[in-house]
XYZ file of N, CA and C in Angstrom:
384
model
N -56.467 -3.782 25.485
C -55.568 -5.102 25.539
C -54.572 -5.018 24.394
N -54.700 -4.085 23.578
C -53.555 -4.094 22.398
C -52.454 -3.231 22.934
N -51.196 -3.727 22.481
C -50.073 -2.814 23.005
C -50.024 -1.663 21.916
N -49.237 -0.797 22.314
C -49.175 0.336 21.416
C -48.078 -0.126 20.243
N -48.088 0.796 19.221
C -47.260 0.573 18.074
C -45.851 0.576 18.627
N -45.203 -0.563 18.349
C -43.641 -0.693 18.719
C -42.784 -1.266 17.741
N -43.226 -1.568 16.533
C -42.171 -2.027 15.599
C -41.319 -1.082 15.171
N -40.002 -1.452 15.117
C -38.991 -0.594 14.571
C -39.070 -0.474 13.066
N -38.263 0.369 12.474
C -38.174 0.637 10.893
C -37.690 -0.731 10.447
N -36.747 -1.429 11.066
C -36.192 -2.606 10.582
C -37.422 -3.646 10.478
N -38.158 -3.792 11.640
C -39.312 -4.909 11.627
C -40.207 -4.486 10.533
N -40.488 -3.186 10.254
C -41.364 -2.782 9.175
C -40.943 -3.099 7.874
N -39.665 -2.880 7.562
C -39.053 -3.161 6.287
C -38.906 -4.798 6.080
N -38.885 -5.533 7.171
C -38.699 -6.945 7.146
C -40.157 -7.691 6.676
N -41.213 -6.918 7.198
C -42.480 -7.207 6.781
C -42.859 -6.964 5.174
N -42.327 -5.870 4.704
C -42.370 -5.444 3.392
C -41.663 -6.457 2.418
N -40.391 -6.749 2.971
C -39.479 -7.656 2.372
C -40.164 -9.018 2.052
N -41.081 -9.428 3.218
C -41.586 -10.699 3.096
C -42.634 -10.710 1.939
N -43.329 -9.700 1.790
C -44.515 -9.442 0.836
C -43.712 -9.586 -0.534
N -42.637 -9.034 -0.906
C -42.038 -8.919 -2.063
C -41.052 -10.126 -2.332
N -41.173 -10.973 -1.366
C -40.343 -12.295 -1.517
C -41.404 -13.376 -1.525
N -42.665 -13.078 -1.545
C -43.926 -13.977 -1.642
C -43.775 -14.964 -0.389
N -43.379 -14.326 0.706
C -43.421 -15.021 2.113
C -44.942 -14.591 2.765
N -45.563 -15.621 3.258
C -46.842 -15.500 3.911
C -46.596 -14.715 5.130
N -47.394 -13.526 5.387
C -47.334 -12.689 6.571
C -48.226 -12.953 7.532
N -48.895 -14.067 7.580
C -49.707 -14.556 8.654
C -51.085 -13.980 8.403
N -52.166 -14.516 9.322
C -53.464 -14.268 9.144
C -53.847 -13.057 10.179
N -54.756 -12.306 9.741
C -55.199 -11.151 10.502
C -56.449 -11.599 11.130
N -56.753 -11.318 12.446
C -57.932 -11.676 13.029
C -58.619 -10.537 13.451
N -59.787 -10.443 12.898
C -60.737 -9.206 13.075
C -62.059 -9.510 13.698
N -62.670 -8.416 14.420
C -64.028 -8.535 14.891
C -64.895 -7.640 14.195
N -66.037 -8.180 13.618
C -66.960 -7.327 12.791
C -68.069 -6.982 13.840
N -68.404 -5.630 13.846
C -69.506 -5.097 14.605
C -70.524 -4.374 13.635
N -71.716 -4.232 14.077
C -72.592 -3.433 13.259
C -72.515 -1.978 13.818
N -72.592 -1.052 12.888
C -72.741 0.300 13.220
C -73.972 0.999 12.718
N -74.501 1.626 13.581
C -76.026 2.244 13.267
C -76.754 1.084 12.779
N -76.580 -0.088 13.327
C -77.572 -1.094 12.891
C -77.288 -1.860 11.593
N -76.507 -1.307 10.739
C -76.335 -1.903 9.415
C -74.923 -1.923 9.022
N -74.208 -0.775 8.879
C -72.689 -0.663 8.513
C -71.926 -1.560 9.252
N -70.857 -2.190 8.634
C -70.027 -3.065 9.238
C -68.751 -2.188 9.756
N -68.330 -2.401 10.974
C -66.971 -1.764 11.387
C -66.297 -2.922 11.927
N -64.886 -2.789 11.866
C -63.997 -3.761 12.232
C -63.014 -3.502 13.210
N -62.568 -4.225 14.144
C -61.707 -3.881 15.093
C -60.691 -4.929 14.927
N -59.409 -4.630 15.145
C -58.217 -5.769 15.070
C -57.914 -6.540 16.289
N -58.080 -7.843 16.360
C -57.646 -8.665 17.351
C -56.316 -9.007 17.334
N -55.895 -9.448 16.157
C -54.390 -9.964 16.147
C -53.790 -9.525 14.824
N -52.794 -8.798 14.776
C -52.070 -8.173 13.588
C -51.980 -6.726 13.491
N -52.279 -6.163 14.693
C -52.088 -4.678 14.815
C -50.761 -4.164 13.996
N -49.648 -4.645 14.661
C -48.540 -4.130 14.048
C -48.259 -4.352 12.584
N -48.575 -5.440 12.047
C -48.517 -5.639 10.644
C -49.490 -4.838 9.863
N -50.620 -4.771 10.318
C -51.718 -3.856 9.630
C -51.158 -2.384 9.618
N -50.646 -1.886 10.710
C -50.193 -0.616 10.748
C -49.074 -0.332 9.805
N -48.198 -1.400 9.684
C -46.970 -1.188 8.712
C -47.558 -1.187 7.323
N -48.426 -1.995 6.877
C -49.002 -1.969 5.742
C -49.689 -0.695 5.183
N -50.236 -0.024 6.190
C -50.929 1.152 5.863
C -49.865 2.198 5.910
N -48.885 2.293 6.537
C -47.814 3.205 6.701
C -46.891 3.188 5.386
N -46.748 2.080 4.893
C -45.940 1.862 3.649
C -46.806 2.350 2.432
N -48.092 1.977 2.582
C -48.953 2.445 1.353
C -49.062 3.885 1.394
N -49.004 4.607 2.654
C -49.053 5.955 2.668
C -47.720 6.670 2.462
N -46.691 6.030 1.967
C -45.279 6.472 1.683
C -44.592 7.024 2.979
N -44.899 6.335 4.360
C -44.456 7.014 5.502
C -43.123 6.411 6.052
N -42.598 5.380 5.112
C -41.264 4.868 5.303
C -40.733 4.129 3.955
N -39.450 3.888 3.925
C -38.879 3.555 2.781
C -38.575 2.077 3.060
N -38.584 1.270 1.964
C -38.079 -0.110 1.769
C -37.039 -0.008 0.713
N -35.737 -0.640 1.042
C -34.840 -0.563 -0.095
C -34.531 0.800 -0.556
N -34.791 1.757 0.135
C -34.498 3.195 -0.127
C -35.792 3.705 -1.060
N -36.837 3.023 -1.031
C -38.036 3.689 -1.802
C -39.270 3.610 -1.167
N -40.007 4.583 -1.418
C -41.402 4.779 -0.790
C -42.262 3.941 -2.004
N -43.494 3.690 -1.435
C -44.415 2.947 -2.634
C -44.487 3.794 -3.895
N -44.499 4.998 -3.637
C -44.571 5.998 -4.821
C -43.401 5.844 -5.793
N -42.280 5.415 -5.387
C -40.921 5.344 -6.216
C -41.009 3.986 -6.851
N -41.667 2.959 -6.506
C -41.768 1.666 -7.040
C -42.335 1.628 -8.378
N -41.819 0.555 -9.205
C -42.516 0.425 -10.603
C -44.019 0.099 -10.293
N -44.685 0.170 -11.404
C -46.049 -0.227 -11.382
C -46.459 -1.484 -11.055
N -45.714 -2.546 -11.659
C -45.946 -3.712 -11.339
C -45.638 -4.226 -9.963
N -44.632 -3.525 -9.170
C -44.352 -3.590 -7.729
C -45.413 -3.073 -6.930
N -46.019 -1.885 -7.322
C -47.172 -1.408 -6.510
C -48.256 -2.361 -6.628
N -48.537 -2.735 -7.795
C -49.749 -3.879 -8.102
C -49.487 -4.960 -7.253
N -48.115 -5.516 -7.187
C -47.741 -6.774 -6.228
C -48.329 -6.484 -4.949
N -47.868 -5.190 -4.355
C -48.050 -4.903 -2.949
C -49.494 -4.673 -2.692
N -50.143 -4.065 -3.514
C -51.790 -3.864 -3.340
C -52.627 -4.940 -3.551
N -52.032 -5.911 -4.186
C -52.995 -7.205 -4.538
C -52.343 -8.403 -3.796
N -51.448 -8.194 -2.818
C -50.987 -9.358 -2.124
C -52.042 -9.952 -1.289
N -52.088 -11.448 -1.450
C -53.224 -12.047 -0.806
C -52.894 -12.194 0.842
N -53.917 -11.692 1.565
C -53.818 -11.554 2.956
C -55.069 -12.437 3.554
N -54.781 -13.204 4.479
C -55.726 -14.110 5.128
C -56.309 -13.371 6.251
N -57.656 -13.546 6.476
C -58.328 -12.867 7.551
C -59.108 -14.001 8.154
N -59.425 -13.849 9.457
C -60.367 -14.558 10.346
C -61.280 -13.513 10.882
N -62.453 -13.641 10.673
C -63.526 -12.708 11.246
C -64.391 -13.279 12.316
N -64.563 -12.619 13.364
C -65.416 -12.887 14.371
C -66.590 -11.901 14.134
N -67.893 -12.547 14.148
C -68.868 -11.727 13.953
C -69.529 -11.273 15.417
N -69.505 -10.220 15.828
C -69.965 -9.555 17.088
C -69.507 -10.490 18.251
N -68.281 -10.652 18.369
C -67.861 -11.429 19.634
C -68.034 -10.527 21.024
N -68.167 -11.411 22.087
C -68.190 -10.819 23.350
C -66.800 -10.197 23.641
N -66.794 -9.370 24.732
C -65.423 -8.821 25.159
C -64.428 -10.080 25.584
N -65.208 -11.188 26.358
C -64.429 -12.344 26.895
C -64.019 -13.186 25.626
N -64.735 -13.304 24.373
C -64.202 -14.036 23.385
C -62.929 -13.273 22.852
N -63.153 -11.979 22.598
C -62.054 -11.236 22.071
C -60.599 -11.371 22.826
N -60.843 -11.237 24.189
C -59.558 -11.388 25.034
C -59.119 -12.777 25.079
N -60.001 -13.744 25.110
C -59.471 -15.141 25.037
C -58.778 -15.492 23.760
N -59.223 -14.962 22.645
C -58.630 -15.166 21.330
C -57.240 -14.591 21.408
N -57.104 -13.241 21.840
C -56.005 -12.604 21.740
C -54.945 -13.339 22.633
N -55.241 -13.753 23.814
C -54.408 -14.604 24.612
C -53.898 -15.857 24.020
N -55.006 -16.561 23.478
C -54.616 -18.028 22.820
C -53.587 -17.570 21.564
N -53.952 -16.573 20.801
C -52.989 -16.369 19.616
C -51.606 -15.938 20.032
N -51.606 -15.206 21.146
C -50.174 -14.593 21.583
C -49.464 -15.539 22.537
N -49.915 -16.746 22.875
C -49.277 -17.540 23.903
C -49.089 -18.810 23.455
N -49.846 -19.232 22.447
C -49.645 -20.658 21.929
C -48.439 -20.986 21.214
N -48.126 -22.402 21.438
C -46.925 -22.816 20.754
C -45.571 -22.697 21.596
N -44.692 -22.838 21.171
C -43.301 -22.781 21.901
C -42.339 -21.965 20.899
N -41.732 -21.018 21.401
C -40.759 -20.255 20.479
C -39.486 -21.169 20.031
N -39.061 -20.897 18.949
C -37.852 -21.602 18.530
C -36.613 -21.359 19.438
N -35.778 -22.396 19.484
C -34.588 -22.266 20.422
C -33.575 -21.410 19.491
N -33.156 -20.403 20.162
C -32.204 -19.540 19.347
C -31.044 -20.205 18.706
N -30.713 -21.300 19.445
C -29.515 -22.031 18.573
C -29.884 -22.610 17.503
N -31.182 -23.123 17.285
C -31.836 -23.733 16.136
C -31.932 -22.580 15.218
N -32.308 -21.465 15.528
C -32.614 -20.439 14.355
C -31.152 -19.982 13.904
N -30.052 -19.943 14.720
C -28.813 -19.516 14.277
C -28.327 -20.665 13.332
N -28.622 -22.000 13.626
C -28.242 -23.183 12.684
C -28.944 -22.839 11.328
N -30.056 -22.527 11.205
C -30.812 -22.449 10.063
C -30.400 -21.209 9.264
N -29.961 -20.097 10.087
C -29.465 -18.935 9.272
C -28.133 -19.169 8.714
N -27.313 -19.985 9.393
C -25.963 -20.360 8.633
C -26.279 -21.328 7.550
N -27.316 -22.170 7.451
C -27.643 -23.075 6.415
C -28.114 -21.982 5.267
N -28.819 -20.887 5.527
C -29.277 -20.107 4.487
C -28.154 -19.234 3.965
N -27.300 -18.959 4.784
C -26.058 -18.180 4.293
C -25.239 -19.068 3.255
N -25.157 -20.341 3.476
C -24.480 -21.229 2.592
C -25.192 -21.423 1.294
N -26.639 -21.506 1.468
C -27.408 -21.674 0.350
C -27.402 -20.566 -0.771
N -27.149 -19.221 -0.381
C -26.936 -18.144 -1.144
C -25.953 -18.135 -2.168
């Protein structure tokens, strides 16, 4: 049910920019399963693109503002690695519950009107 990784470099850099700008990056929704009867394994229900981006940046697989994580100052690395991330965890959900959750998370609400977004972007440019 998960789509393939599809974020562009620009999308990935925007997520990292959000972290360094102290902007919330949304909640990750995971499923927790038992492995061999005791160890926990997790599957991602919502947030795959964001999670993959965080892993890739942590592994220096792309640059943000011309730098990999290895090039950042220690305090910036610390900020990235300790950035608070919200998780919602489902303990051993059924396949139906997983799919229902995914559909609800990815179809709920109403997208912003592009005209309204442009209006707010103009306001932002004026505020800078």
